[in-house]
């Protein structure tokens, strides 16, 4: 009869997993902010890119809210990022629907 062993996760494994999740979140934030800046400048010259700019802005603010909550552990500062992301997505939706 086979016995089942309880598998205990090593504390270092959990810390490394959390470290990698944090690093991926910060990398995603850096890339999205860079693209947001590029499309923000491009929107000045080509107004058709405003939809992409608004979507990228919403995604950037969403990732920033996630990082603020998980990496920096600042709950209070997460709320403005979430509200900004909602407003950016709403603006992109209005542009797409032609309101």
PDB file of C-alpha atoms in Angstrom, residues 5 14 25-26 38 40 44-45 48 59 62 65 68 77 79 84 87 94 96-97:
ATOM      1  CA  UNK A   5       3.580  12.080   1.679  1.00  0.00           C
ATOM      2  CA  UNK A  14       7.542  30.634  -2.075  1.00  0.00           C
ATOM      3  CA  UNK A  25       4.892  42.916 -12.923  1.00  0.00           C
ATOM      4  CA  UNK A  26       7.541  45.625 -12.769  1.00  0.00           C
ATOM      5  CA  UNK A  38       5.476  56.878 -27.268  1.00  0.00           C
ATOM      6  CA  UNK A  40       1.089  59.876 -26.217  1.00  0.00           C
ATOM      7  CA  UNK A  44      -0.074  64.858 -30.888  1.00  0.00           C
ATOM      8  CA  UNK A  45       0.736  64.353 -34.577  1.00  0.00           C
ATOM      9  CA  UNK A  48      -6.238  58.570 -34.934  1.00  0.00           C
ATOM     10  CA  UNK A  59      -3.491  48.972 -19.137  1.00  0.00           C
ATOM     11  CA  UNK A  62      -4.072  48.713 -14.150  1.00  0.00           C
ATOM     12  CA  UNK A  65      -2.377  49.403  -9.394  1.00  0.00           C
ATOM     13  CA  UNK A  68       1.224  49.032  -5.926  1.00  0.00           C
ATOM     14  CA  UNK A  77      -2.421  54.561  -3.501  1.00  0.00           C
ATOM     15  CA  UNK A  79      -7.407  53.401  -5.572  1.00  0.00           C
ATOM     16  CA  UNK A  84      -7.684  56.303 -13.620  1.00  0.00           C
ATOM     17  CA  UNK A  87     -11.632  56.432 -16.815  1.00  0.00           C
ATOM     18  CA  UNK A  94     -16.454  56.377 -26.040  1.00  0.00           C
ATOM     19  CA  UNK A  96     -14.653  53.568 -30.365  1.00  0.00           C
ATOM     20  CA  UNK A  97     -18.430  53.899 -30.152  1.00  0.00           C
TER      21      UNK A  97
END
